[in-house]
């Protein structure tokens, strides 16, 4: 295990980043999207427990009564679970193992820190806890917990003033051997802004950390995992990101539109003004995709620069979450997910990377503007910031993918046929049972403790929306749905999905009624 040490000098790297040349930036997509409205809904087969309202909706009457406690499923069933004491925002995997983080340290977990939970899932019906990682970054790694294909597990402490506590540490473990027993390679203090999201380069040599609050992108060299080395720090408005197969492009999700598009009427201006007072700039910027040339970093050039190639922004979405590069019949696309503002998911054609164009939307009925008044009060007792939004999606493969699975907060896990990215359709969903009355049993759930809102820590109290946009109050959370936010592992050979939701913890889901894998 390497001893903690400060990484390379920050000042020279920041100066190099600030001196980068300016590349052409395009706004707009050269034409309207080809697909609007909601995607065709899944046709539920035998054994399903279908939704009772709009596609993706858990109606208020289901929440007030007992219906939401039974969950909703369509062509997906749960075959295994490890609930533990709840889950945080992120899940990742390697081999037969799963790793999920827990909610951030708070008053209810001072003597019971969660950290990252290590699971043996060699028997999908009986996932088994084999350990907990409690080094400094692993106690609070927000959305940055990621495993590389080569078997390194890493995360950055989420110490941003809004949305995280902790010291600025970067942790890396080796899980390439016995994945149930991660080996600590380094726990290193980072002398730079960091701590929200992250992504690996496909070759496993570079970990990219993002700071949404500080609008920075950081590249860390892990050619020698015991000695992480800082390569680059640059000013880039970014939430999540992905890296191209050759490592030469970064596809950044630039979060913006917070002042106009947040989910809760009357809350957006309050949050945006707070962020402005303490220095954050992203909420006031355009919301969308930025394509960046990172070939200098990939090539390990001295004083590397990251050059913006193009940007594409839109008004119908906010808090841009992350991206996935895919290729369909030789044509490159970006799958883009918005975290808020009912933006949902969209496909962006990047055949000409200087002029990216939106070609389709993947939205549920509950996300459409025309239904906003109908769903406005559904989540009023369940936490005010999030309700029927997307968060993370994954595909079964990046070349000619067949399905996309998405975690969509109170809408649960949604699965779409994307063989034709211009005409996606829903094929299955699983929205786990609400855990009403169980907040005290779930101190590590990001949702049950509502730690994101900090009112106050670990008490089960949350910021609740009043009807009609008439403000917000602090009150016990109803837990009348779960929140699903994590990455999803898709296992074609078994027709399985692995993921977590905050209150239900880790789950193994299996497709039913022959909806997937598709026949030849």
Short mmCIF file of C-alpha atoms in Angstrom, two decimals:
data_model
loop_
_atom_site.label_atom_id
_atom_site.label_comp_id
_atom_site.label_asym_id
_atom_site.label_seq_id
_atom_site.Cartn_x
_atom_site.Cartn_y
_atom_site.Cartn_z
CA UNK A 1 0.00 0.00 0.00
CA UNK A 2 1.40 3.37 -0.96
CA UNK A 3 1.73 6.02 1.71
CA UNK A 4 -0.50 9.08 1.28
CA UNK A 5 1.28 11.88 -0.52
CA UNK A 6 0.38 15.00 -2.43
CA UNK A 7 0.27 14.53 -6.19
CA UNK A 8 2.25 16.66 -8.69
CA UNK A 9 2.34 20.47 -8.30
CA UNK A 10 -1.02 21.96 -9.12
CA UNK A 11 -0.13 25.49 -10.16
CA UNK A 12 1.80 24.67 -13.33
CA UNK A 13 -0.90 22.30 -14.48
CA UNK A 14 -3.63 24.87 -13.92
CA UNK A 15 -1.65 27.50 -15.81
CA UNK A 16 -1.24 25.10 -18.70
CA UNK A 17 -4.93 24.32 -18.67
CA UNK A 18 -5.92 27.98 -18.64
CA UNK A 19 -3.65 28.59 -21.60
CA UNK A 20 -5.36 26.09 -23.86
CA UNK A 21 -6.36 27.26 -27.31
CA UNK A 22 -10.01 27.96 -28.07
CA UNK A 23 -11.70 25.69 -30.60
CA UNK A 24 -14.90 26.39 -32.51
CA UNK A 25 -18.03 25.76 -30.47
CA UNK A 26 -21.42 25.18 -32.04
CA UNK A 27 -24.74 25.64 -30.30
CA UNK A 28 -27.90 24.09 -31.61
CA UNK A 29 -28.27 20.94 -33.63
CA UNK A 30 -28.97 22.12 -37.14
CA UNK A 31 -32.62 21.10 -36.98
CA UNK A 32 -35.39 19.80 -34.72
CA UNK A 33 -35.18 16.35 -33.14
CA UNK A 34 -36.66 13.58 -35.25
CA UNK A 35 -38.56 11.98 -32.37
CA UNK A 36 -40.71 13.78 -29.81
CA UNK A 37 -43.23 12.60 -27.24
CA UNK A 38 -42.96 9.46 -25.14
CA UNK A 39 -41.38 6.25 -26.40
CA UNK A 40 -43.79 3.36 -27.05
CA UNK A 41 -44.57 1.71 -23.72
CA UNK A 42 -43.61 -1.85 -22.84
CA UNK A 43 -46.21 -4.56 -23.43
CA UNK A 44 -46.32 -6.47 -20.16
CA UNK A 45 -46.53 -10.25 -20.29
CA UNK A 46 -47.66 -12.85 -17.72
CA UNK A 47 -46.37 -12.38 -14.18
CA UNK A 48 -46.16 -8.60 -14.47
CA UNK A 49 -47.40 -6.03 -11.96
CA UNK A 50 -48.00 -3.12 -14.32
CA UNK A 51 -48.02 0.57 -13.53
CA UNK A 52 -51.40 2.07 -12.77
CA UNK A 53 -50.89 5.58 -14.13
CA UNK A 54 -48.81 7.21 -16.82
CA UNK A 55 -45.74 5.45 -18.13
CA UNK A 56 -43.11 5.94 -15.41
CA UNK A 57 -45.55 7.37 -12.86
CA UNK A 58 -46.29 6.24 -9.32
CA UNK A 59 -49.60 8.07 -8.77
CA UNK A 60 -50.36 9.83 -5.52
CA UNK A 61 -53.13 7.37 -4.66
CA UNK A 62 -50.66 4.47 -4.96
CA UNK A 63 -48.24 6.28 -2.66
CA UNK A 64 -50.85 7.18 -0.05
CA UNK A 65 -52.22 3.64 -0.09
CA UNK A 66 -50.26 0.39 -0.16
CA UNK A 67 -49.91 -0.19 -3.91
CA UNK A 68 -46.42 1.31 -4.24
CA UNK A 69 -45.18 -1.01 -1.49
CA UNK A 70 -45.71 -3.95 -3.86
CA UNK A 71 -43.60 -2.39 -6.60
CA UNK A 72 -44.20 -2.45 -10.34
CA UNK A 73 -42.69 -4.88 -12.81
CA UNK A 74 -43.08 -5.58 -16.49
CA UNK A 75 -41.11 -8.38 -18.14
CA UNK A 76 -38.49 -8.14 -15.37
CA UNK A 77 -38.39 -9.95 -12.05
CA UNK A 78 -36.08 -9.78 -9.06
CA UNK A 79 -34.14 -12.99 -8.45
CA UNK A 80 -31.63 -11.82 -5.83
CA UNK A 81 -31.11 -8.99 -3.36
CA UNK A 82 -28.73 -7.67 -0.74
CA UNK A 83 -30.50 -4.75 0.92
CA UNK A 84 -28.09 -4.13 3.75
CA UNK A 85 -28.77 -0.74 5.32
CA UNK A 86 -29.45 0.95 2.01
CA UNK A 87 -27.34 2.24 -0.85
CA UNK A 88 -25.87 5.47 -2.16
CA UNK A 89 -25.79 6.88 -5.65
CA UNK A 90 -23.45 4.53 -7.48
CA UNK A 91 -22.77 0.89 -8.33
CA UNK A 92 -19.97 -0.75 -10.29
CA UNK A 93 -18.69 -4.28 -10.90
CA UNK A 94 -15.85 -6.58 -11.91
CA UNK A 95 -16.05 -10.32 -12.53
CA UNK A 96 -18.54 -11.95 -10.18
CA UNK A 97 -18.45 -9.02 -7.78
CA UNK A 98 -20.50 -5.89 -7.26
CA UNK A 99 -19.51 -2.73 -5.41
CA UNK A 100 -21.88 -0.04 -4.23
CA UNK A 101 -21.39 3.06 -2.18
CA UNK A 102 -23.53 4.28 0.66
CA UNK A 103 -24.85 7.64 1.76
CA UNK A 104 -22.38 10.17 3.05
CA UNK A 105 -21.29 10.37 6.68
CA UNK A 106 -24.01 11.98 8.78
CA UNK A 107 -25.22 12.07 12.35
CA UNK A 108 -26.80 8.64 12.12
CA UNK A 109 -23.71 6.93 10.69
CA UNK A 110 -20.82 8.44 12.68
CA UNK A 111 -20.41 5.18 14.58
CA UNK A 112 -21.60 3.07 11.66
CA UNK A 113 -19.90 4.34 8.50
CA UNK A 114 -20.97 2.51 5.40
CA UNK A 115 -18.25 3.00 2.85
CA UNK A 116 -18.26 0.81 -0.24
CA UNK A 117 -20.00 -2.56 0.12
CA UNK A 118 -18.25 -5.52 -1.54
CA UNK A 119 -20.54 -8.29 -2.79
CA UNK A 120 -19.92 -11.80 -4.07
CA UNK A 121 -22.60 -12.34 -6.74
CA UNK A 122 -21.33 -15.68 -8.05
CA UNK A 123 -24.74 -16.99 -6.99
CA UNK A 124 -27.10 -14.29 -8.32
CA UNK A 125 -29.94 -15.60 -6.16
CA UNK A 126 -27.93 -15.07 -2.98
CA UNK A 127 -25.59 -12.06 -3.17
CA UNK A 128 -23.22 -12.12 -0.21
CA UNK A 129 -21.42 -9.28 1.56
CA UNK A 130 -17.68 -10.01 1.77
CA UNK A 131 -16.29 -6.70 2.98
CA UNK A 132 -16.52 -2.95 3.30
CA UNK A 133 -14.03 -0.38 2.02
CA UNK A 134 -13.65 2.50 4.45
CA UNK A 135 -10.63 4.43 3.28
CA UNK A 136 -11.26 8.17 3.10
CA UNK A 137 -12.49 8.42 -0.48
CA UNK A 138 -14.59 5.28 -0.19
CA UNK A 139 -16.53 6.78 2.70
CA UNK A 140 -17.87 9.49 0.41
CA UNK A 141 -17.27 8.99 -3.30
CA UNK A 142 -20.55 10.51 -4.57
CA UNK A 143 -20.92 9.24 -8.19
CA UNK A 144 -17.22 8.59 -8.84
CA UNK A 145 -17.01 4.90 -7.85
CA UNK A 146 -15.89 3.15 -11.06
CA UNK A 147 -14.11 -0.11 -11.91
CA UNK A 148 -11.93 -0.41 -14.99
CA UNK A 149 -12.10 -3.38 -17.34
CA UNK A 150 -8.55 -4.17 -16.21
CA UNK A 151 -9.62 -4.58 -12.59
CA UNK A 152 -8.88 -1.31 -10.79
CA UNK A 153 -11.56 0.15 -8.53
CA UNK A 154 -11.31 3.87 -7.84
CA UNK A 155 -13.18 6.81 -6.38
CA UNK A 156 -12.67 10.43 -5.39
CA UNK A 157 -13.92 11.88 -2.11
CA UNK A 158 -16.95 14.06 -2.70
CA UNK A 159 -15.98 17.10 -0.69
CA UNK A 160 -17.75 19.79 -2.69
CA UNK A 161 -19.43 22.44 -0.51
CA UNK A 162 -22.82 21.55 -1.96
CA UNK A 163 -23.27 17.80 -2.06
CA UNK A 164 -20.51 16.13 -0.13
CA UNK A 165 -18.34 15.86 2.93
CA UNK A 166 -14.83 14.53 3.25
CA UNK A 167 -11.18 15.21 2.60
CA UNK A 168 -9.90 15.49 -0.99
CA UNK A 169 -8.64 11.91 -1.28
CA UNK A 170 -8.35 9.55 -4.24
CA UNK A 171 -8.44 5.80 -3.51
CA UNK A 172 -7.59 2.93 -5.84
CA UNK A 173 -7.94 -0.81 -5.22
CA UNK A 174 -6.90 -3.85 -7.24
CA UNK A 175 -9.81 -6.24 -7.81
CA UNK A 176 -8.28 -8.16 -10.72
CA UNK A 177 -7.45 -11.17 -8.55
CA UNK A 178 -9.99 -12.21 -5.95
CA UNK A 179 -12.62 -9.56 -6.61
CA UNK A 180 -14.27 -10.29 -3.26
CA UNK A 181 -11.14 -9.06 -1.45
CA UNK A 182 -10.02 -5.74 -2.96
CA UNK A 183 -6.37 -4.85 -2.35
CA UNK A 184 -5.65 -1.22 -1.52
CA UNK A 185 -2.99 0.18 -3.84
CA UNK A 186 -3.13 3.86 -2.87
CA UNK A 187 -5.08 6.36 -0.79
CA UNK A 188 -3.75 9.72 -1.88
CA UNK A 189 -4.62 13.31 -0.93
CA UNK A 190 -5.42 15.43 -3.97
CA UNK A 191 -4.31 19.04 -3.79
CA UNK A 192 -6.93 20.18 -6.30
CA UNK A 193 -10.66 20.64 -6.80
CA UNK A 194 -12.28 17.27 -7.32
CA UNK A 195 -14.92 14.97 -6.03
CA UNK A 196 -18.16 14.31 -7.84
CA UNK A 197 -18.02 11.99 -10.86
CA UNK A 198 -15.39 10.03 -12.76
CA UNK A 199 -14.56 7.79 -15.71
CA UNK A 200 -11.79 5.46 -16.84
CA UNK A 201 -10.05 5.57 -20.17
CA UNK A 202 -10.73 2.23 -21.92
CA UNK A 203 -7.06 1.20 -21.65
CA UNK A 204 -7.24 1.56 -17.88
CA UNK A 205 -4.26 3.91 -17.64
CA UNK A 206 -6.13 7.13 -16.81
CA UNK A 207 -8.88 8.01 -14.37
CA UNK A 208 -10.74 11.26 -15.06
CA UNK A 209 -12.32 12.98 -12.05
CA UNK A 210 -14.84 15.77 -12.38
CA UNK A 211 -15.88 18.49 -9.98
CA UNK A 212 -19.29 19.85 -10.87
CA UNK A 213 -19.11 22.60 -8.28
CA UNK A 214 -15.65 23.83 -9.26
CA UNK A 215 -16.11 23.16 -13.00
CA UNK A 216 -12.87 21.21 -13.31
CA UNK A 217 -11.69 18.06 -15.06
CA UNK A 218 -8.71 16.19 -13.60
CA UNK A 219 -6.70 13.40 -15.24
CA UNK A 220 -4.80 10.96 -13.02
CA UNK A 221 -2.21 8.53 -14.40
CA UNK A 222 -2.55 5.00 -13.02
CA UNK A 223 0.07 3.20 -15.08
CA UNK A 224 1.50 2.39 -11.66
CA UNK A 225 -1.53 2.06 -9.36
CA UNK A 226 0.63 2.34 -6.25
CA UNK A 227 1.77 5.79 -7.36
CA UNK A 228 -1.06 7.83 -8.88
CA UNK A 229 0.27 10.82 -10.79
CA UNK A 230 -1.54 14.01 -11.68
CA UNK A 231 -1.52 14.67 -15.44
CA UNK A 232 -3.94 17.53 -15.99
CA UNK A 233 -6.31 19.92 -14.26
CA UNK A 234 -8.49 22.10 -16.47
CA UNK A 235 -11.45 24.41 -16.20
CA UNK A 236 -14.35 22.54 -17.81
CA UNK A 237 -18.00 22.76 -16.72
CA UNK A 238 -18.72 19.07 -16.28
CA UNK A 239 -20.91 16.63 -14.38
CA UNK A 240 -20.38 13.10 -15.72
CA UNK A 241 -18.35 12.07 -18.74
CA UNK A 242 -17.20 9.20 -20.93
CA UNK A 243 -14.06 8.54 -22.95
CA UNK A 244 -13.80 7.34 -26.55
CA UNK A 245 -12.45 3.87 -27.33
CA UNK A 246 -9.09 5.30 -28.45
CA UNK A 247 -8.82 7.54 -25.40
CA UNK A 248 -8.54 10.71 -27.49
CA UNK A 249 -11.97 12.25 -26.86
CA UNK A 250 -13.90 13.13 -23.73
CA UNK A 251 -17.65 13.56 -23.98
CA UNK A 252 -18.62 15.91 -21.17
CA UNK A 253 -22.09 16.44 -19.75
CA UNK A 254 -22.16 20.17 -19.02
CA UNK A 255 -24.78 20.86 -16.32
CA UNK A 256 -26.83 23.99 -16.71
CA UNK A 257 -30.33 25.49 -16.88
CA UNK A 258 -30.71 25.08 -13.13
CA UNK A 259 -32.32 28.48 -12.78
CA UNK A 260 -35.16 27.62 -15.15
CA UNK A 261 -35.56 23.87 -15.36
CA UNK A 262 -35.27 22.28 -11.94
CA UNK A 263 -38.03 19.84 -11.11
CA UNK A 264 -39.67 21.76 -8.28
CA UNK A 265 -41.39 25.07 -8.93
CA UNK A 266 -39.94 27.81 -6.75
CA UNK A 267 -36.94 25.75 -5.64
CA UNK A 268 -34.70 26.31 -8.67
CA UNK A 269 -34.06 30.00 -8.07
CA UNK A 270 -33.33 29.39 -4.39
CA UNK A 271 -30.78 26.68 -5.12
CA UNK A 272 -29.18 28.58 -7.99
CA UNK A 273 -28.82 31.75 -5.92
CA UNK A 274 -27.22 29.76 -3.12
CA UNK A 275 -24.73 28.25 -5.54
CA UNK A 276 -23.97 31.67 -6.98
CA UNK A 277 -23.23 33.07 -3.55
CA UNK A 278 -20.65 30.38 -2.84
CA UNK A 279 -19.00 30.37 -6.22
CA UNK A 280 -20.54 27.72 -8.48
CA UNK A 281 -21.03 28.78 -12.10
CA UNK A 282 -22.36 25.70 -13.88
CA UNK A 283 -26.05 26.27 -13.03
CA UNK A 284 -26.07 29.42 -15.13
CA UNK A 285 -24.40 27.93 -18.21
CA UNK A 286 -25.82 26.10 -21.19
CA UNK A 287 -26.92 22.53 -20.56
CA UNK A 288 -25.67 19.85 -22.91
CA UNK A 289 -22.78 18.06 -24.59
CA UNK A 290 -19.20 19.26 -24.95
CA UNK A 291 -16.72 17.23 -27.03
CA UNK A 292 -13.10 17.68 -25.95
CA UNK A 293 -9.86 16.58 -27.61
CA UNK A 294 -7.81 14.90 -24.86
CA UNK A 295 -5.22 13.29 -27.14
CA UNK A 296 -2.41 15.19 -25.39
CA UNK A 297 -3.34 13.49 -22.13
CA UNK A 298 -3.69 10.07 -23.75
CA UNK A 299 -0.26 10.49 -25.40
CA UNK A 300 1.28 11.67 -22.11
CA UNK A 301 2.58 14.89 -23.61
CA UNK A 302 4.23 17.31 -21.18
CA UNK A 303 1.89 20.11 -20.07
CA UNK A 304 -1.03 18.61 -22.00
CA UNK A 305 -3.94 20.69 -23.20
CA UNK A 306 -7.58 19.69 -23.63
CA UNK A 307 -9.22 21.46 -26.56
CA UNK A 308 -12.95 21.95 -27.00
CA UNK A 309 -14.11 20.68 -30.40
CA UNK A 310 -17.81 21.52 -30.18
CA UNK A 311 -20.76 21.98 -27.86
CA UNK A 312 -24.47 21.36 -28.21
CA UNK A 313 -26.92 22.88 -25.73
CA UNK A 314 -30.68 22.68 -25.28
CA UNK A 315 -33.38 24.25 -23.13
CA UNK A 316 -35.55 21.18 -22.41
CA UNK A 317 -33.43 19.65 -19.66
CA UNK A 318 -31.04 20.58 -16.86
CA UNK A 319 -28.23 19.25 -14.66
CA UNK A 320 -26.79 17.23 -17.56
CA UNK A 321 -25.68 13.94 -16.01
CA UNK A 322 -23.48 11.80 -18.25
CA UNK A 323 -22.76 10.32 -21.69
CA UNK A 324 -22.17 6.99 -23.44
CA UNK A 325 -20.40 6.73 -26.83
CA UNK A 326 -21.86 4.03 -29.09
CA UNK A 327 -21.67 3.04 -32.75
CA UNK A 328 -24.67 1.75 -34.72
CA UNK A 329 -24.00 0.31 -38.18
CA UNK A 330 -20.75 2.21 -38.29
CA UNK A 331 -22.27 5.57 -37.32
CA UNK A 332 -21.18 7.14 -34.00
CA UNK A 333 -23.69 8.46 -31.47
CA UNK A 334 -23.67 9.78 -27.93
CA UNK A 335 -26.32 8.59 -25.50
CA UNK A 336 -26.92 11.64 -23.32
CA UNK A 337 -28.76 11.68 -19.99
CA UNK A 338 -30.19 14.76 -18.25
CA UNK A 339 -30.67 14.53 -14.50
CA UNK A 340 -33.45 17.05 -14.23
CA UNK A 341 -35.89 19.27 -16.06
CA UNK A 342 -37.67 16.30 -17.64
CA UNK A 343 -34.89 16.14 -20.23
CA UNK A 344 -34.77 12.35 -20.18
CA UNK A 345 -32.36 10.63 -22.55
CA UNK A 346 -31.44 11.65 -26.08
CA UNK A 347 -29.37 10.23 -28.93
CA UNK A 348 -26.88 12.61 -30.55
CA UNK A 349 -25.31 11.92 -33.93
CA UNK A 350 -21.59 12.80 -33.86
CA UNK A 351 -20.59 11.59 -37.33
CA UNK A 352 -19.42 15.19 -37.75
CA UNK A 353 -18.02 15.89 -34.30
CA UNK A 354 -17.89 19.61 -35.03
CA UNK A 355 -21.68 19.65 -35.54
CA UNK A 356 -23.39 17.16 -33.21
CA UNK A 357 -27.12 16.74 -33.83
CA UNK A 358 -29.93 15.38 -31.66
CA UNK A 359 -31.77 12.63 -33.55
CA UNK A 360 -34.18 11.21 -30.94
CA UNK A 361 -35.47 11.46 -27.39
CA UNK A 362 -36.15 8.66 -24.92
CA UNK A 363 -38.78 10.05 -22.60
CA UNK A 364 -41.49 8.47 -20.49
CA UNK A 365 -45.01 9.86 -20.36
CA UNK A 366 -44.39 11.09 -16.81
CA UNK A 367 -41.51 13.23 -18.11
CA UNK A 368 -43.50 15.12 -20.74
CA UNK A 369 -44.27 18.80 -20.21
CA UNK A 370 -47.91 18.18 -21.10
CA UNK A 371 -48.28 15.95 -18.02
CA UNK A 372 -46.37 18.14 -15.58
CA UNK A 373 -49.46 19.33 -13.71
CA UNK A 374 -50.71 15.74 -13.43
CA UNK A 375 -47.53 14.48 -11.75
CA UNK A 376 -46.48 17.66 -9.91
CA UNK A 377 -47.60 16.52 -6.45
CA UNK A 378 -46.67 12.84 -6.74
CA UNK A 379 -43.32 13.23 -5.02
CA UNK A 380 -44.22 16.02 -2.62
CA UNK A 381 -43.71 13.78 0.44
CA UNK A 382 -40.76 11.86 -0.97
CA UNK A 383 -38.03 14.50 -1.34
CA UNK A 384 -38.48 17.65 -3.38
CA UNK A 385 -35.54 17.66 -5.78
CA UNK A 386 -36.08 14.47 -7.76
CA UNK A 387 -39.06 12.52 -9.01
CA UNK A 388 -39.45 11.21 -12.58
CA UNK A 389 -36.03 11.97 -14.06
CA UNK A 390 -33.29 9.91 -15.66
CA UNK A 391 -29.85 9.53 -14.05
CA UNK A 392 -27.62 6.75 -15.44
CA UNK A 393 -27.99 4.46 -18.44
CA UNK A 394 -25.94 1.55 -19.72
CA UNK A 395 -25.95 -0.45 -22.95
CA UNK A 396 -25.35 -4.16 -23.52
CA UNK A 397 -22.43 -3.34 -25.84
CA UNK A 398 -21.06 -0.16 -27.38
CA UNK A 399 -20.95 -1.46 -30.96
CA UNK A 400 -24.42 -2.14 -32.37
CA UNK A 401 -26.10 -2.20 -28.94
CA UNK A 402 -29.50 -3.83 -28.66
CA UNK A 403 -30.80 -2.50 -25.34
CA UNK A 404 -30.28 0.39 -22.98
CA UNK A 405 -31.14 0.11 -19.27
CA UNK A 406 -31.66 3.31 -17.26
CA UNK A 407 -32.02 4.21 -13.60
CA UNK A 408 -34.77 6.83 -13.45
CA UNK A 409 -35.26 7.89 -9.82
CA UNK A 410 -38.91 7.27 -8.78
CA UNK A 411 -39.66 5.63 -12.15
CA UNK A 412 -37.31 2.76 -11.30
CA UNK A 413 -35.30 0.72 -13.82
CA UNK A 414 -36.40 1.14 -17.45
CA UNK A 415 -35.19 -0.92 -20.42
CA UNK A 416 -35.39 0.13 -24.07
CA UNK A 417 -34.84 -1.51 -27.44
CA UNK A 418 -32.32 0.78 -29.17
CA UNK A 419 -31.40 -1.26 -32.23
CA UNK A 420 -32.75 1.69 -34.18
CA UNK A 421 -31.58 4.75 -32.20
CA UNK A 422 -34.01 6.95 -34.12
CA UNK A 423 -36.96 4.85 -32.93
CA UNK A 424 -36.32 3.50 -29.43
CA UNK A 425 -39.08 1.64 -27.61
CA UNK A 426 -39.56 0.40 -24.07
CA UNK A 427 -39.54 -3.36 -23.47
CA UNK A 428 -39.42 -3.77 -19.67
CA UNK A 429 -39.28 -2.03 -16.31
CA UNK A 430 -38.83 -2.77 -12.63
CA UNK A 431 -39.72 -0.25 -9.93
CA UNK A 432 -38.92 -1.83 -6.55
CA UNK A 433 -41.28 -1.86 -3.56
CA UNK A 434 -41.46 1.34 -1.54
CA UNK A 435 -39.90 0.94 1.91
CA UNK A 436 -42.48 2.91 3.88
CA UNK A 437 -41.80 3.17 7.60
CA UNK A 438 -38.28 1.71 7.31
CA UNK A 439 -36.11 4.85 7.35
CA UNK A 440 -34.52 3.91 10.67
CA UNK A 441 -33.38 0.59 9.17
CA UNK A 442 -31.76 2.31 6.20
CA UNK A 443 -29.18 4.78 7.55
CA UNK A 444 -26.94 4.21 4.52
CA UNK A 445 -29.66 4.98 1.98
CA UNK A 446 -29.10 8.28 0.18
CA UNK A 447 -32.88 8.58 -0.09
CA UNK A 448 -34.09 7.46 3.34
CA UNK A 449 -31.75 9.88 5.11
CA UNK A 450 -32.11 12.50 2.38
CA UNK A 451 -28.54 13.51 3.10
CA UNK A 452 -28.32 15.47 -0.15
CA UNK A 453 -30.60 18.11 1.31
CA UNK A 454 -28.91 18.21 4.75
CA UNK A 455 -32.01 19.11 6.76
CA UNK A 456 -30.70 17.98 9.16
CA UNK A 457 -28.26 15.13 8.72
CA UNK A 458 -29.42 11.58 9.20
CA UNK A 459 -32.78 12.40 10.77
CA UNK A 460 -35.08 11.07 8.08
CA UNK A 461 -36.32 14.64 7.58
CA UNK A 462 -36.46 15.95 4.04
CA UNK A 463 -37.25 18.97 1.96
CA UNK A 464 -40.82 18.48 0.78
CA UNK A 465 -42.61 20.42 -1.93
CA UNK A 466 -45.86 22.17 -1.16
CA UNK A 467 -48.62 21.91 -3.79
CA UNK A 468 -48.78 24.56 -6.47
CA UNK A 469 -45.19 25.71 -6.10
CA UNK A 470 -45.98 27.42 -2.79
CA UNK A 471 -42.63 26.73 -1.22
CA UNK A 472 -41.10 23.83 0.69
CA UNK A 473 -41.18 22.51 4.22
CA UNK A 474 -39.02 20.17 6.29
CA UNK A 475 -40.92 17.04 7.29
CA UNK A 476 -40.39 13.26 7.63
CA UNK A 477 -40.00 11.58 4.25
CA UNK A 478 -42.79 9.22 3.28
CA UNK A 479 -40.54 6.78 1.38
CA UNK A 480 -43.53 6.13 -0.87
CA UNK A 481 -41.22 5.12 -3.72
CA UNK A 482 -37.58 4.15 -3.92
CA UNK A 483 -34.97 6.21 -5.78
CA UNK A 484 -32.90 4.44 -8.45
CA UNK A 485 -29.78 6.25 -9.66
CA UNK A 486 -26.89 3.84 -10.22
CA UNK A 487 -25.17 2.34 -13.22
CA UNK A 488 -26.61 -0.97 -14.41
CA UNK A 489 -24.68 -4.06 -15.42
CA UNK A 490 -26.25 -5.91 -18.35
CA UNK A 491 -25.37 -9.63 -18.67
CA UNK A 492 -26.63 -10.93 -22.04
CA UNK A 493 -25.74 -14.60 -21.53
CA UNK A 494 -28.01 -14.80 -18.47
CA UNK A 495 -30.53 -12.12 -19.34
CA UNK A 496 -29.71 -10.31 -16.10
CA UNK A 497 -29.34 -6.79 -14.79
CA UNK A 498 -27.32 -5.88 -11.68
CA UNK A 499 -27.89 -2.53 -10.00
CA UNK A 500 -28.84 -0.74 -6.80
CA UNK A 501 -31.67 1.49 -5.65
CA UNK A 502 -31.28 3.55 -2.50
CA UNK A 503 -33.77 1.85 -0.20
CA UNK A 504 -33.80 -1.67 -1.69
CA UNK A 505 -30.02 -1.93 -2.01
CA UNK A 506 -28.42 -4.31 -4.51
CA UNK A 507 -30.69 -6.33 -6.80
CA UNK A 508 -30.33 -8.93 -9.52
CA UNK A 509 -33.11 -8.65 -12.09
CA UNK A 510 -33.93 -11.15 -14.82
CA UNK A 511 -35.92 -10.68 -18.02
CA UNK A 512 -39.12 -12.68 -18.42
CA UNK A 513 -41.52 -13.48 -21.24
CA UNK A 514 -38.67 -13.80 -23.73
CA UNK A 515 -38.40 -10.05 -24.33
CA UNK A 516 -34.58 -10.12 -24.30
CA UNK A 517 -32.08 -11.25 -25.52
CA UNK A 518 -33.65 -10.73 -28.92
CA UNK A 519 -33.84 -13.64 -31.34
CA UNK A 520 -31.53 -13.62 -34.33
#
